[in-house]
Amino acid sequence: MVLSFMYVYNIACAQQYPEPEFSNEVYYLEKDTVYKTIRLEKESAKLDAKMKLGGFGGMENGYSIDESKSTVRITHGSNLSFIFFNGAPAKAGSPQSDSLMNANGIDPEMMRNMADKMNNPLNNITLYKLETEKGKRKIIMQKSGGAVPFTSKKIKSSDKYTFSIKKIREGYSELVIDKTLPGGEYAFSVPQNGMGGMGGDVTLFAFGID
């Protein structure tokens, strides 16, 4: 009886979460009387490396977005949740392939779990606080001064914020931000697939905290 109640309760909770319009995107989850998803600003960005004076004046590499503020604004930075939906769940293996793996001493379920972990975009999503400079928002992966006197010798990078992942249903997860976000500009960074991803290209899902 208790198990049946818990099953129905979990189903009801999962149904509160709306289906996003697009898959493989990060959405803000507004938890009011009715849960609602809000699409974040989406930008494609390439890894950009710059050196000053041939490296003697320092170096910087990272990503940038045009405009100093996001058009998507959130009025508070505490108890924030976002969602990520990666589309339809992966198909189970065929009986023939499972039998072949079993015959070779390989556990099919273990192999599928390993593949899911390797291909799961959630494993590679990072939340950054953006730097604002010259009308752009920037993720600084690494910035350091050079040999020129009075330049900073410290290596600097943009602040990262952690989040906990709560599975709602297959392929659908809630990203619960662990700490209150101070006012400013932010973006989730998601590596791109294919050749772009091999070159360091990312998709950024940006928002601002007022």
PDB file of C-alpha atoms in Angstrom, residues 39-135:
ATOM      1  CA  ARG A  39      14.125  29.739 -22.319  1.00  0.00           C
ATOM      2  CA  LEU A  40      17.568  31.240 -21.733  1.00  0.00           C
ATOM      3  CA  GLU A  41      19.572  33.329 -24.159  1.00  0.00           C
ATOM      4  CA  LYS A  42      21.345  30.882 -26.466  1.00  0.00           C
ATOM      5  CA  GLU A  43      24.662  31.672 -28.157  1.00  0.00           C
ATOM      6  CA  SER A  44      27.311  29.634 -29.962  1.00  0.00           C
ATOM      7  CA  ALA A  45      30.866  30.563 -28.986  1.00  0.00           C
ATOM      8  CA  LYS A  46      34.339  29.616 -30.170  1.00  0.00           C
ATOM      9  CA  LEU A  47      37.403  29.403 -27.967  1.00  0.00           C
ATOM     10  CA  ASP A  48      39.365  32.607 -28.516  1.00  0.00           C
ATOM     11  CA  ALA A  49      43.020  32.937 -27.509  1.00  0.00           C
ATOM     12  CA  LYS A  50      44.794  36.294 -27.389  1.00  0.00           C
ATOM     13  CA  MET A  51      48.375  37.262 -26.603  1.00  0.00           C
ATOM     14  CA  LYS A  52      49.679  40.770 -25.975  1.00  0.00           C
ATOM     15  CA  LEU A  53      53.079  41.749 -27.302  1.00  0.00           C
ATOM     16  CA  GLY A  54      53.752  38.214 -28.459  1.00  0.00           C
ATOM     17  CA  GLY A  55      53.042  36.873 -24.996  1.00  0.00           C
ATOM     18  CA  PHE A  56      55.278  39.283 -23.089  1.00  0.00           C
ATOM     19  CA  GLY A  57      52.216  41.376 -22.157  1.00  0.00           C
ATOM     20  CA  GLY A  58      50.190  38.387 -21.020  1.00  0.00           C
ATOM     21  CA  MET A  59      47.647  36.020 -22.500  1.00  0.00           C
ATOM     22  CA  GLU A  60      43.918  35.310 -22.266  1.00  0.00           C
ATOM     23  CA  ASN A  61      41.672  32.604 -23.649  1.00  0.00           C
ATOM     24  CA  GLY A  62      37.973  32.044 -23.265  1.00  0.00           C
ATOM     25  CA  TYR A  63      34.562  32.732 -24.780  1.00  0.00           C
ATOM     26  CA  SER A  64      32.542  35.905 -25.315  1.00  0.00           C
ATOM     27  CA  ILE A  65      28.945  36.975 -25.975  1.00  0.00           C
ATOM     28  CA  ASP A  66      27.895  40.293 -27.502  1.00  0.00           C
ATOM     29  CA  GLU A  67      26.136  42.861 -25.299  1.00  0.00           C
ATOM     30  CA  SER A  68      26.981  43.493 -21.658  1.00  0.00           C
ATOM     31  CA  LYS A  69      23.678  42.166 -20.228  1.00  0.00           C
ATOM     32  CA  SER A  70      21.440  39.217 -21.015  1.00  0.00           C
ATOM     33  CA  THR A  71      17.867  39.815 -22.132  1.00  0.00           C
ATOM     34  CA  VAL A  72      16.759  37.046 -19.720  1.00  0.00           C
ATOM     35  CA  ARG A  73      16.539  38.462 -16.197  1.00  0.00           C
ATOM     36  CA  ILE A  74      15.905  36.667 -12.884  1.00  0.00           C
ATOM     37  CA  THR A  75      14.988  38.880  -9.955  1.00  0.00           C
ATOM     38  CA  HIS A  76      16.600  36.816  -7.187  1.00  0.00           C
ATOM     39  CA  GLY A  77      19.569  34.510  -6.891  1.00  0.00           C
ATOM     40  CA  SER A  78      18.447  32.057  -4.194  1.00  0.00           C
ATOM     41  CA  ASN A  79      16.846  28.608  -4.494  1.00  0.00           C
ATOM     42  CA  LEU A  80      17.224  28.598  -8.262  1.00  0.00           C
ATOM     43  CA  SER A  81      16.418  25.598 -10.432  1.00  0.00           C
ATOM     44  CA  PHE A  82      16.954  24.919 -14.118  1.00  0.00           C
ATOM     45  CA  ILE A  83      16.049  21.920 -16.238  1.00  0.00           C
ATOM     46  CA  PHE A  84      17.793  20.004 -19.000  1.00  0.00           C
ATOM     47  CA  PHE A  85      15.981  17.580 -21.323  1.00  0.00           C
ATOM     48  CA  ASN A  86      18.098  15.488 -23.681  1.00  0.00           C
ATOM     49  CA  GLY A  87      15.274  14.130 -25.794  1.00  0.00           C
ATOM     50  CA  ALA A  88      14.023  10.569 -26.069  1.00  0.00           C
ATOM     51  CA  PRO A  89      15.719   7.970 -23.831  1.00  0.00           C
ATOM     52  CA  ALA A  90      18.354   5.760 -25.403  1.00  0.00           C
ATOM     53  CA  LYS A  91      17.063   2.610 -27.055  1.00  0.00           C
ATOM     54  CA  ALA A  92      17.725  -0.699 -25.375  1.00  0.00           C
ATOM     55  CA  GLY A  93      20.071  -3.096 -27.106  1.00  0.00           C
ATOM     56  CA  SER A  94      18.707  -5.792 -29.385  1.00  0.00           C
ATOM     57  CA  PRO A  95      18.467  -9.401 -28.124  1.00  0.00           C
ATOM     58  CA  GLN A  96      21.037 -10.408 -30.773  1.00  0.00           C
ATOM     59  CA  SER A  97      23.641  -7.854 -29.656  1.00  0.00           C
ATOM     60  CA  ASP A  98      22.999  -8.660 -25.980  1.00  0.00           C
ATOM     61  CA  SER A  99      23.488 -12.369 -26.654  1.00  0.00           C
ATOM     62  CA  LEU A 100      26.735 -11.675 -28.510  1.00  0.00           C
ATOM     63  CA  MET A 101      28.098  -9.598 -25.637  1.00  0.00           C
ATOM     64  CA  ASN A 102      27.028 -12.200 -23.077  1.00  0.00           C
ATOM     65  CA  ALA A 103      28.782 -14.877 -25.130  1.00  0.00           C
ATOM     66  CA  ASN A 104      31.985 -12.805 -24.883  1.00  0.00           C
ATOM     67  CA  GLY A 105      31.653 -12.327 -21.130  1.00  0.00           C
ATOM     68  CA  ILE A 106      30.451  -8.709 -21.372  1.00  0.00           C
ATOM     69  CA  ASP A 107      27.520  -7.389 -19.340  1.00  0.00           C
ATOM     70  CA  PRO A 108      25.224  -5.529 -21.843  1.00  0.00           C
ATOM     71  CA  GLU A 109      23.581  -3.427 -19.129  1.00  0.00           C
ATOM     72  CA  MET A 110      26.954  -2.333 -17.764  1.00  0.00           C
ATOM     73  CA  MET A 111      28.084  -1.319 -21.274  1.00  0.00           C
ATOM     74  CA  ARG A 112      24.915   0.707 -21.839  1.00  0.00           C
ATOM     75  CA  ASN A 113      25.352   2.471 -18.488  1.00  0.00           C
ATOM     76  CA  MET A 114      28.952   3.326 -19.358  1.00  0.00           C
ATOM     77  CA  ALA A 115      27.906   4.677 -22.760  1.00  0.00           C
ATOM     78  CA  ASP A 116      25.126   6.753 -21.157  1.00  0.00           C
ATOM     79  CA  LYS A 117      27.595   8.323 -18.717  1.00  0.00           C
ATOM     80  CA  MET A 118      30.085   9.120 -21.474  1.00  0.00           C
ATOM     81  CA  ASN A 119      27.436  10.623 -23.779  1.00  0.00           C
ATOM     82  CA  ASN A 120      25.379  12.411 -21.128  1.00  0.00           C
ATOM     83  CA  PRO A 121      25.695  16.200 -21.671  1.00  0.00           C
ATOM     84  CA  LEU A 122      24.968  16.767 -17.970  1.00  0.00           C
ATOM     85  CA  ASN A 123      28.468  15.511 -17.205  1.00  0.00           C
ATOM     86  CA  ASN A 124      29.949  18.421 -19.159  1.00  0.00           C
ATOM     87  CA  ILE A 125      27.685  21.348 -18.243  1.00  0.00           C
ATOM     88  CA  THR A 126      29.394  24.148 -16.293  1.00  0.00           C
ATOM     89  CA  LEU A 127      27.843  27.287 -14.791  1.00  0.00           C
ATOM     90  CA  TYR A 128      30.069  30.388 -14.982  1.00  0.00           C
ATOM     91  CA  LYS A 129      29.773  33.935 -13.672  1.00  0.00           C
ATOM     92  CA  LEU A 130      30.608  36.139 -16.634  1.00  0.00           C
ATOM     93  CA  GLU A 131      33.014  39.046 -16.740  1.00  0.00           C
ATOM     94  CA  THR A 132      31.754  42.249 -18.400  1.00  0.00           C
ATOM     95  CA  GLU A 133      34.256  44.129 -20.525  1.00  0.00           C
ATOM     96  CA  LYS A 134      33.992  46.525 -23.493  1.00  0.00           C
ATOM     97  CA  GLY A 135      30.323  45.797 -24.148  1.00  0.00           C
TER      98      GLY A 135
END
